[in-house]
Amino acid sequence: MSFAYHAYEAVHMMVSPVRGVSDAMHLAFKNPANPLTYTPFGRTVAASCELFERMTRRYGKPAFGLDETTMNGVKVAVEERVVWERPFCKLVYFDRKIPSSRRKPQPKVLLVAPMSGHYATLLRGTVEAFLPGHEVYITDWVDARLVPLSEGRFDLDDYIDYVIGMLQMLGPDTHVMAICQPSVPVIAAVARMEAESDPCAPRSMTLMGGPIDTRRSPTAVNQLAMERGTDWFRRNCITVVPFPSLGAFRQVYPGFMQLSGFMAMNIDRHVTAHYDMFKHLVSGDGDSAEKHRDFYDEYLAVMDLTAEFYLQTVDTVFVQHALPKGEMMHRDKPVDLTAIRRVALMTVEGENDDISGVGQTKAAHDLCVNIPADKRVHYLQPKVGHYGVFNGSRFRAEIQPRISDFMVSLDMEAAKDRRDDSAKEQRKALKVVG
């Protein structure tokens, strides 16, 4: 077991005095009363201090900050409410304050956020895009370092249980969306619900940039897992949360380690971005510097994952390929994707995705053989990477409208079926009376 967490905490504590000096210098050279503030030298010192502070800071969980949305040209207030809660997850509902007289039926969407090191707020743009025309719920996963040992374990099986529990609470007219990592547990949850003839199975599932079959177009992430194997990750990536955190002594895969891996994949891009921010600060380009702050405030905020969840996911998804081989189990029962018959399926991939390669998500169509052809959609978005699959301008303009149309058409079909069934019942009743 690695003691990287203790080393990380020790370094953070040792740097604290230097951070204090740097903060004081930053304030001094940003003070309007200081003549040097307005000189190139003063701006350079202030910019250097801010970059040092940001590079050595521990970033806390960001807020969604979605206080309003626009519906039919009218601004509507939005309130976040927790409607379901377990030790490792809260289900957040974005309640749009619409008068009951103006409410119209709209698709109910459960966004299953990735539990892969970042907070659910990484999907802020995804939520924002769906809010005007959908009832939106999102899984807000809890940082494992904040969950006491007394709350027990949390592994991939528990994740599937959580998804099933949320779908049962929301009801059968729900559309579930899995973004990246949750694609596997979500499709597994749907398969288990269908196998048990659960009436609360969702109306549709949308899988976006997910590792359904990582043998297809393997990326550097996939190849690393295959080459190293699960035991290597157990020896080198698992550590213990240090005291006095609430989750002290819990074994975790720390978020800072995941973040280091992600940044190492594109280190040149991150170095250039920080250098550009430095130049923006020196030149007084506040707008560009603020865009950098907004992005990295989110990107550098990370959470820990329980060791058992991380290792089981690595082994099941990336090493054993248990799902596409038909060997995945949930508890003591098989995850049989051929059991899925009623739930519609949409898959979305990005042409330049370097995390989940092209074809890995689309593989779900080959595995869910009993879903009718008219309830299947696949879309490949050109010119986007992994992040662009669920956020950004192309997501808003090209991907989100397609997903929304898919959900709306299914809701309309279900409403028509209900009307037809009602008409049949009425005709039967009239025949009996006659």
Short mmCIF file of C-alpha atoms in Angstrom, two decimals:
data_model
loop_
_atom_site.label_atom_id
_atom_site.label_comp_id
_atom_site.label_asym_id
_atom_site.label_seq_id
_atom_site.Cartn_x
_atom_site.Cartn_y
_atom_site.Cartn_z
CA MET A 1 0.00 0.00 0.00
CA SER A 2 1.33 3.44 -0.96
CA PHE A 3 1.73 6.28 1.53
CA ALA A 4 1.55 8.89 -1.21
CA TYR A 5 -1.33 10.66 0.55
CA HIS A 6 0.80 11.34 3.62
CA ALA A 7 3.62 12.66 1.43
CA TYR A 8 1.15 14.86 -0.45
CA GLU A 9 -0.20 16.30 2.81
CA ALA A 10 3.33 16.86 4.14
CA VAL A 11 4.38 18.78 1.03
CA HIS A 12 1.21 20.86 1.20
CA MET A 13 1.98 21.80 4.83
CA MET A 14 5.63 22.63 4.05
CA VAL A 15 4.62 24.93 1.20
CA SER A 16 2.07 26.80 3.36
CA PRO A 17 4.58 29.37 4.77
CA VAL A 18 5.81 30.17 1.26
CA ARG A 19 2.21 30.54 0.13
CA GLY A 20 1.69 33.04 2.95
CA VAL A 21 4.61 35.17 1.80
CA SER A 22 3.45 34.92 -1.81
CA ASP A 23 -0.10 35.98 -0.88
CA ALA A 24 1.23 38.99 1.00
CA MET A 25 3.33 40.05 -2.00
CA HIS A 26 0.35 39.58 -4.31
CA LEU A 27 -1.79 41.86 -2.16
CA ALA A 28 0.99 44.45 -1.98
CA PHE A 29 1.47 44.58 -5.74
CA LYS A 30 -2.28 44.68 -6.42
CA ASN A 31 -2.87 47.49 -3.96
CA PRO A 32 -4.02 50.68 -5.76
CA ALA A 33 -2.02 52.75 -3.26
CA ASN A 34 1.24 51.14 -4.34
CA PRO A 35 2.83 53.07 -7.27
CA LEU A 36 4.56 49.88 -8.47
CA THR A 37 1.15 48.28 -9.08
CA TYR A 38 0.86 50.18 -12.35
CA THR A 39 4.31 49.27 -13.66
CA PRO A 40 5.35 46.24 -15.74
CA PHE A 41 7.50 45.12 -12.80
CA GLY A 42 4.56 45.27 -10.38
CA ARG A 43 2.21 43.42 -12.73
CA THR A 44 4.88 40.74 -13.30
CA VAL A 45 5.33 40.17 -9.55
CA ALA A 46 1.57 40.06 -8.96
CA ALA A 47 1.07 37.62 -11.86
CA SER A 48 3.89 35.37 -10.60
CA CYS A 49 2.41 35.30 -7.09
CA GLU A 50 -1.06 34.46 -8.37
CA LEU A 51 0.23 31.61 -10.52
CA PHE A 52 2.21 30.20 -7.58
CA GLU A 53 -0.87 30.38 -5.35
CA ARG A 54 -3.04 28.64 -7.91
CA MET A 55 -0.50 25.90 -8.61
CA THR A 56 -0.09 25.05 -4.90
CA ARG A 57 -3.71 25.48 -3.80
CA ARG A 58 -6.05 22.66 -2.78
CA TYR A 59 -9.21 23.29 -4.79
CA GLY A 60 -12.53 22.72 -3.02
CA LYS A 61 -15.72 21.40 -4.55
CA PRO A 62 -17.18 24.01 -6.94
CA ALA A 63 -20.85 25.02 -6.91
CA PHE A 64 -23.19 24.36 -9.82
CA GLY A 65 -24.27 28.01 -9.69
CA LEU A 66 -27.27 27.45 -11.95
CA ASP A 67 -29.72 29.85 -10.32
CA GLU A 68 -31.86 30.46 -13.39
CA THR A 69 -32.64 29.23 -16.88
CA THR A 70 -34.49 30.64 -19.88
CA MET A 71 -37.68 28.97 -21.09
CA ASN A 72 -39.42 30.35 -24.18
CA GLY A 73 -37.59 33.63 -23.76
CA VAL A 74 -38.56 34.01 -20.10
CA LYS A 75 -36.07 33.72 -17.23
CA VAL A 76 -37.07 31.15 -14.63
CA ALA A 77 -35.50 30.71 -11.19
CA VAL A 78 -33.89 27.34 -10.44
CA GLU A 79 -33.45 25.77 -7.00
CA GLU A 80 -31.18 22.82 -6.21
CA ARG A 81 -32.84 20.19 -4.01
CA VAL A 82 -31.52 16.88 -2.71
CA VAL A 83 -34.29 14.32 -3.33
CA TRP A 84 -32.43 11.07 -2.58
CA GLU A 85 -29.36 10.46 -0.46
CA ARG A 86 -26.95 7.70 0.51
CA PRO A 87 -23.51 7.90 2.19
CA PHE A 88 -21.64 8.13 -1.12
CA CYS A 89 -24.11 10.05 -3.28
CA LYS A 90 -26.78 12.71 -3.29
CA LEU A 91 -29.34 12.98 -6.07
CA VAL A 92 -29.77 16.67 -6.89
CA TYR A 93 -32.91 17.95 -8.62
CA PHE A 94 -32.84 21.29 -10.43
CA ASP A 95 -36.32 22.53 -9.59
CA ARG A 96 -37.45 25.16 -12.08
CA LYS A 97 -39.89 27.50 -10.38
CA ILE A 98 -42.65 27.36 -12.97
CA PRO A 99 -46.27 28.08 -11.96
CA SER A 100 -48.37 24.90 -12.11
CA SER A 101 -50.66 26.55 -14.69
CA ARG A 102 -47.71 26.88 -17.09
CA ARG A 103 -46.17 23.44 -16.52
CA LYS A 104 -46.13 21.11 -19.50
CA PRO A 105 -44.91 17.51 -19.63
CA GLN A 106 -41.19 17.42 -20.41
CA PRO A 107 -38.67 14.55 -20.44
CA LYS A 108 -37.33 13.54 -17.04
CA VAL A 109 -33.54 13.11 -17.25
CA LEU A 110 -31.22 11.40 -14.76
CA LEU A 111 -27.64 12.49 -15.49
CA VAL A 112 -25.24 9.94 -14.02
CA ALA A 113 -22.00 11.86 -13.53
CA PRO A 114 -18.66 10.09 -13.69
CA MET A 115 -17.04 8.95 -10.47
CA SER A 116 -13.54 9.27 -11.86
CA GLY A 117 -11.83 11.97 -9.83
CA HIS A 118 -13.80 15.12 -10.71
CA TYR A 119 -16.97 16.40 -9.08
CA ALA A 120 -20.37 16.29 -10.76
CA THR A 121 -20.04 20.05 -11.32
CA LEU A 122 -17.84 19.17 -14.30
CA LEU A 123 -21.19 18.59 -16.02
CA ARG A 124 -22.47 22.08 -15.25
CA GLY A 125 -22.66 22.87 -18.97
CA THR A 126 -24.50 19.61 -19.63
CA VAL A 127 -27.12 20.42 -17.00
CA GLU A 128 -27.44 24.00 -18.25
CA ALA A 129 -28.11 22.80 -21.81
CA PHE A 130 -30.91 20.46 -20.74
CA LEU A 131 -32.61 22.71 -18.18
CA PRO A 132 -34.87 24.72 -20.52
CA GLY A 133 -36.69 21.66 -21.84
CA HIS A 134 -36.19 18.89 -19.29
CA GLU A 135 -36.68 17.91 -15.66
CA VAL A 136 -33.03 17.39 -14.69
CA TYR A 137 -31.56 15.25 -11.91
CA ILE A 138 -27.85 14.57 -11.38
CA THR A 139 -25.80 12.21 -9.23
CA ASP A 140 -23.61 14.28 -6.90
CA TRP A 141 -20.99 11.76 -5.77
CA VAL A 142 -19.35 12.35 -2.39
CA ASP A 143 -15.58 12.62 -1.92
CA ALA A 144 -14.50 9.33 -0.28
CA ARG A 145 -12.13 11.18 2.06
CA LEU A 146 -15.22 12.74 3.68
CA VAL A 147 -17.11 9.48 4.29
CA PRO A 148 -16.35 7.88 7.70
CA LEU A 149 -15.26 4.25 7.78
CA SER A 150 -18.38 3.48 9.79
CA GLU A 151 -20.46 3.99 6.61
CA GLY A 152 -18.92 0.85 5.11
CA ARG A 153 -17.55 0.00 1.67
CA PHE A 154 -18.52 1.26 -1.76
CA ASP A 155 -17.68 -0.77 -4.85
CA LEU A 156 -18.93 -1.23 -8.41
CA ASP A 157 -21.80 -3.43 -7.20
CA ASP A 158 -22.88 -0.68 -4.80
CA TYR A 159 -22.70 1.84 -7.65
CA ILE A 160 -25.11 -0.33 -9.67
CA ASP A 161 -27.38 -0.62 -6.63
CA TYR A 162 -27.39 3.17 -6.27
CA VAL A 163 -28.39 3.64 -9.93
CA ILE A 164 -31.20 1.09 -9.58
CA GLY A 165 -32.41 2.78 -6.40
CA MET A 166 -32.54 6.19 -8.07
CA LEU A 167 -34.38 4.85 -11.11
CA GLN A 168 -36.92 3.11 -8.89
CA MET A 169 -37.49 6.37 -7.03
CA LEU A 170 -37.89 8.43 -10.23
CA GLY A 171 -40.20 5.98 -12.02
CA PRO A 172 -40.47 4.33 -15.46
CA ASP A 173 -40.75 7.53 -17.51
CA THR A 174 -37.12 8.45 -16.74
CA HIS A 175 -34.41 8.87 -19.37
CA VAL A 176 -30.98 7.99 -17.94
CA MET A 177 -27.79 9.49 -19.35
CA ALA A 178 -24.37 8.05 -18.49
CA ILE A 179 -21.34 10.20 -19.21
CA CYS A 180 -18.08 8.29 -19.66
CA GLN A 181 -17.27 5.94 -16.73
CA PRO A 182 -20.89 5.31 -15.60
CA SER A 183 -21.81 3.82 -18.99
CA VAL A 184 -20.88 0.35 -17.71
CA PRO A 185 -22.71 0.45 -14.34
CA VAL A 186 -25.74 2.15 -15.92
CA ILE A 187 -26.17 -0.43 -18.69
CA ALA A 188 -25.58 -3.14 -16.07
CA ALA A 189 -28.28 -1.62 -13.82
CA VAL A 190 -30.74 -1.47 -16.72
CA ALA A 191 -29.95 -5.09 -17.65
CA ARG A 192 -30.58 -6.25 -14.08
CA MET A 193 -33.85 -4.31 -13.91
CA GLU A 194 -35.03 -5.76 -17.22
CA ALA A 195 -34.05 -9.28 -16.14
CA GLU A 196 -36.19 -8.84 -13.02
CA SER A 197 -39.05 -7.27 -15.05
CA ASP A 198 -38.76 -4.16 -12.91
CA PRO A 199 -41.59 -1.77 -13.89
CA CYS A 200 -39.31 1.18 -13.09
CA ALA A 201 -36.78 0.38 -15.81
CA PRO A 202 -36.08 3.68 -17.63
CA ARG A 203 -37.66 4.65 -20.92
CA SER A 204 -34.25 5.16 -22.52
CA MET A 205 -30.54 5.17 -21.78
CA THR A 206 -27.99 7.43 -23.47
CA LEU A 207 -24.35 6.37 -23.18
CA MET A 208 -21.78 9.07 -23.97
CA GLY A 209 -18.08 8.40 -24.49
CA GLY A 210 -18.21 5.31 -22.28
CA PRO A 211 -15.89 2.26 -22.05
CA ILE A 212 -18.39 -0.46 -22.96
CA ASP A 213 -15.77 -2.49 -24.86
CA THR A 214 -12.24 -1.08 -24.49
CA ARG A 215 -10.82 -3.69 -26.86
CA ARG A 216 -12.08 -1.49 -29.71
CA SER A 217 -9.79 1.39 -30.71
CA PRO A 218 -7.81 1.13 -27.45
CA THR A 219 -6.46 4.44 -26.14
CA ALA A 220 -3.36 5.08 -24.00
CA VAL A 221 -5.56 4.77 -20.90
CA ASN A 222 -6.86 1.36 -21.98
CA GLN A 223 -3.41 0.07 -22.94
CA LEU A 224 -1.93 1.16 -19.61
CA ALA A 225 -4.53 -0.87 -17.70
CA MET A 226 -3.95 -3.92 -19.87
CA GLU A 227 -0.16 -3.74 -19.60
CA ARG A 228 0.01 -3.11 -15.84
CA GLY A 229 -2.85 -5.29 -14.60
CA THR A 230 -5.00 -4.82 -11.50
CA ASP A 231 -2.27 -5.80 -8.99
CA TRP A 232 -0.01 -3.01 -10.20
CA PHE A 233 -2.74 -0.44 -9.53
CA ARG A 234 -3.37 -1.98 -6.10
CA ARG A 235 0.32 -1.68 -5.16
CA ASN A 236 0.99 1.76 -6.62
CA CYS A 237 -2.27 3.75 -6.61
CA ILE A 238 -4.04 2.82 -3.39
CA THR A 239 -3.31 4.77 -0.24
CA VAL A 240 -4.95 5.62 3.10
CA VAL A 241 -6.73 8.87 3.93
CA PRO A 242 -4.68 10.55 6.68
CA PHE A 243 -6.05 11.85 9.96
CA PRO A 244 -7.93 14.18 10.69
CA SER A 245 -10.13 13.85 7.58
CA LEU A 246 -13.63 12.46 8.21
CA GLY A 247 -12.72 9.43 6.11
CA ALA A 248 -9.41 8.86 7.93
CA PHE A 249 -7.93 5.38 7.43
CA ARG A 250 -10.22 4.61 4.47
CA GLN A 251 -8.32 3.08 1.53
CA VAL A 252 -8.73 5.27 -1.55
CA TYR A 253 -7.46 6.10 -4.99
CA PRO A 254 -6.70 9.80 -4.39
CA GLY A 255 -8.00 12.45 -6.73
CA PHE A 256 -4.65 14.22 -6.96
CA MET A 257 -3.14 11.05 -8.42
CA GLN A 258 -5.87 10.81 -11.08
CA LEU A 259 -5.42 14.50 -11.88
CA SER A 260 -1.66 14.02 -12.30
CA GLY A 261 -2.32 11.26 -14.82
CA PHE A 262 -4.78 13.36 -16.81
CA MET A 263 -2.45 16.37 -16.88
CA ALA A 264 0.54 14.25 -17.88
CA MET A 265 -1.35 13.14 -21.01
CA ASN A 266 -1.46 16.76 -22.25
CA ILE A 267 1.28 18.44 -20.23
CA ASP A 268 2.33 20.77 -23.06
CA ARG A 269 -1.21 22.12 -23.35
CA HIS A 270 -1.43 22.84 -19.62
CA VAL A 271 1.99 24.51 -19.45
CA THR A 272 1.07 26.71 -22.42
CA ALA A 273 -2.28 27.61 -20.83
CA HIS A 274 -0.61 28.75 -17.60
CA TYR A 275 2.04 30.70 -19.47
CA ASP A 276 -0.70 32.39 -21.50
CA MET A 277 -2.50 33.31 -18.27
CA PHE A 278 0.73 34.84 -16.95
CA LYS A 279 0.99 37.00 -20.09
CA HIS A 280 -2.69 37.99 -19.82
CA LEU A 281 -2.21 39.11 -16.21
CA VAL A 282 0.91 41.13 -17.06
CA SER A 283 -0.79 42.80 -20.04
CA GLY A 284 -3.97 43.51 -18.06
CA ASP A 285 -6.22 41.23 -20.14
CA GLY A 286 -8.61 40.42 -17.30
CA ASP A 287 -11.26 38.66 -19.41
CA SER A 288 -8.85 36.05 -20.80
CA ALA A 289 -7.34 35.49 -17.36
CA GLU A 290 -10.81 34.97 -15.89
CA LYS A 291 -11.64 32.30 -18.48
CA HIS A 292 -8.48 30.46 -17.44
CA ARG A 293 -9.45 30.73 -13.77
CA ASP A 294 -12.96 29.40 -14.41
CA PHE A 295 -11.71 26.36 -16.33
CA TYR A 296 -8.94 25.39 -13.92
CA ASP A 297 -11.00 26.05 -10.80
CA GLU A 298 -13.18 23.18 -12.07
CA TYR A 299 -10.48 21.01 -13.62
CA LEU A 300 -8.17 21.07 -10.59
CA ALA A 301 -10.94 20.31 -8.07
CA VAL A 302 -10.71 16.56 -7.50
CA MET A 303 -12.19 13.93 -5.19
CA ASP A 304 -11.01 10.56 -3.90
CA LEU A 305 -12.51 7.21 -4.93
CA THR A 306 -12.83 4.21 -2.64
CA ALA A 307 -10.13 1.64 -3.34
CA GLU A 308 -12.62 -1.18 -3.82
CA PHE A 309 -14.63 0.76 -6.43
CA TYR A 310 -11.54 1.84 -8.34
CA LEU A 311 -9.89 -1.59 -8.41
CA GLN A 312 -13.11 -3.45 -9.27
CA THR A 313 -13.75 -1.01 -12.13
CA VAL A 314 -10.20 -1.35 -13.48
CA ASP A 315 -10.37 -5.13 -13.32
CA THR A 316 -13.93 -5.56 -14.67
CA VAL A 317 -13.89 -2.92 -17.41
CA PHE A 318 -10.30 -2.46 -18.54
CA VAL A 319 -8.50 -5.72 -17.73
CA GLN A 320 -11.06 -8.54 -17.89
CA HIS A 321 -13.49 -6.90 -20.38
CA ALA A 322 -16.19 -8.76 -18.47
CA LEU A 323 -19.19 -6.86 -19.88
CA PRO A 324 -18.62 -7.44 -23.63
CA LYS A 325 -17.56 -11.03 -22.92
CA GLY A 326 -20.85 -11.69 -21.11
CA GLU A 327 -19.00 -12.51 -17.89
CA MET A 328 -19.88 -9.51 -15.72
CA MET A 329 -21.69 -10.23 -12.46
CA HIS A 330 -23.70 -7.98 -10.17
CA ARG A 331 -23.63 -9.49 -6.70
CA ASP A 332 -24.25 -13.17 -7.52
CA LYS A 333 -26.28 -12.62 -10.70
CA PRO A 334 -25.14 -12.26 -14.32
CA VAL A 335 -25.37 -8.97 -16.18
CA ASP A 336 -27.19 -10.18 -19.29
CA LEU A 337 -27.49 -7.40 -21.87
CA THR A 338 -29.76 -9.54 -24.03
CA ALA A 339 -32.41 -9.07 -21.31
CA ILE A 340 -32.80 -5.42 -22.35
CA ARG A 341 -35.88 -5.26 -24.58
CA ARG A 342 -38.05 -2.28 -23.60
CA VAL A 343 -35.40 0.39 -22.92
CA ALA A 344 -34.35 2.47 -25.94
CA LEU A 345 -30.63 3.02 -26.53
CA MET A 346 -28.66 6.00 -27.82
CA THR A 347 -24.86 6.12 -27.97
CA VAL A 348 -22.71 9.20 -28.58
CA GLU A 349 -18.99 9.30 -29.37
CA GLY A 350 -16.42 11.96 -30.21
CA GLU A 351 -14.21 11.59 -33.28
CA ASN A 352 -11.07 12.68 -31.39
CA ASP A 353 -11.80 11.08 -28.02
CA ASP A 354 -8.47 10.02 -26.45
CA ILE A 355 -10.07 8.47 -23.34
CA SER A 356 -12.80 6.24 -24.85
CA GLY A 357 -11.86 5.40 -28.42
CA VAL A 358 -14.30 5.43 -31.32
CA GLY A 359 -16.39 2.26 -31.29
CA GLN A 360 -16.09 1.55 -27.57
CA THR A 361 -19.49 3.04 -26.75
CA LYS A 362 -21.15 1.98 -29.99
CA ALA A 363 -20.38 -1.61 -28.97
CA ALA A 364 -23.49 -1.44 -26.75
CA HIS A 365 -25.63 -1.87 -29.88
CA ASP A 366 -23.92 -5.15 -30.73
CA LEU A 367 -24.46 -6.43 -27.19
CA CYS A 368 -28.08 -5.30 -26.66
CA VAL A 369 -29.39 -7.46 -29.49
CA ASN A 370 -33.02 -7.52 -28.37
CA ILE A 371 -33.65 -3.77 -28.45
CA PRO A 372 -35.85 -3.06 -31.52
CA ALA A 373 -34.12 -1.29 -34.40
CA ASP A 374 -36.49 1.69 -34.18
CA LYS A 375 -35.34 2.28 -30.59
CA ARG A 376 -31.64 2.59 -31.38
CA VAL A 377 -29.59 5.65 -32.32
CA HIS A 378 -25.84 6.13 -32.67
CA TYR A 379 -24.16 9.48 -33.28
CA LEU A 380 -20.49 10.24 -33.90
CA GLN A 381 -19.65 13.91 -33.39
CA PRO A 382 -16.87 15.14 -35.69
CA LYS A 383 -13.97 17.26 -34.40
CA VAL A 384 -14.50 16.81 -30.65
CA GLY A 385 -12.46 15.07 -27.98
CA HIS A 386 -13.65 13.42 -24.79
CA TYR A 387 -14.72 16.63 -23.03
CA GLY A 388 -16.52 17.89 -26.13
CA VAL A 389 -18.85 14.90 -26.10
CA PHE A 390 -20.76 16.37 -23.15
CA ASN A 391 -19.79 20.03 -23.02
CA GLY A 392 -18.88 22.99 -25.20
CA SER A 393 -20.32 24.70 -28.27
CA ARG A 394 -20.62 21.59 -30.46
CA PHE A 395 -22.37 19.73 -27.64
CA ARG A 396 -24.91 22.54 -27.27
CA ALA A 397 -25.45 23.00 -31.01
CA GLU A 398 -25.27 19.44 -32.36
CA ILE A 399 -25.27 16.74 -29.65
CA GLN A 400 -27.77 17.97 -27.05
CA PRO A 401 -30.56 18.67 -29.59
CA ARG A 402 -30.24 15.12 -30.96
CA ILE A 403 -30.46 13.60 -27.48
CA SER A 404 -33.43 15.82 -26.64
CA ASP A 405 -35.25 14.84 -29.86
CA PHE A 406 -34.60 11.17 -29.05
CA MET A 407 -36.18 11.55 -25.60
CA VAL A 408 -39.11 13.68 -26.76
CA SER A 409 -40.00 11.23 -29.53
CA LEU A 410 -40.02 8.34 -27.04
CA ASP A 411 -42.25 10.30 -24.64
CA MET A 412 -44.65 11.12 -27.49
CA GLU A 413 -44.74 7.46 -28.51
CA ALA A 414 -45.46 6.42 -24.93
CA ALA A 415 -48.25 9.01 -24.65
CA LYS A 416 -49.79 7.73 -27.90
CA ASP A 417 -49.65 4.15 -26.60
CA ARG A 418 -51.43 5.24 -23.41
CA ARG A 419 -54.16 6.96 -25.44
CA ASP A 420 -54.57 3.88 -27.63
CA ASP A 421 -54.80 1.62 -24.58
CA SER A 422 -57.35 3.94 -23.00
CA ALA A 423 -59.44 3.93 -26.20
CA LYS A 424 -59.35 0.12 -26.28
CA GLU A 425 -60.54 -0.07 -22.69
CA GLN A 426 -63.38 2.33 -23.46
CA ARG A 427 -64.45 0.26 -26.46
CA LYS A 428 -64.40 -2.89 -24.34
CA ALA A 429 -66.51 -1.18 -21.69
CA LEU A 430 -69.04 -0.06 -24.31
CA LYS A 431 -69.31 -3.59 -25.69
CA VAL A 432 -69.97 -4.94 -22.20
CA VAL A 433 -72.67 -2.36 -21.61
CA GLY A 434 -74.21 -3.05 -25.02
#
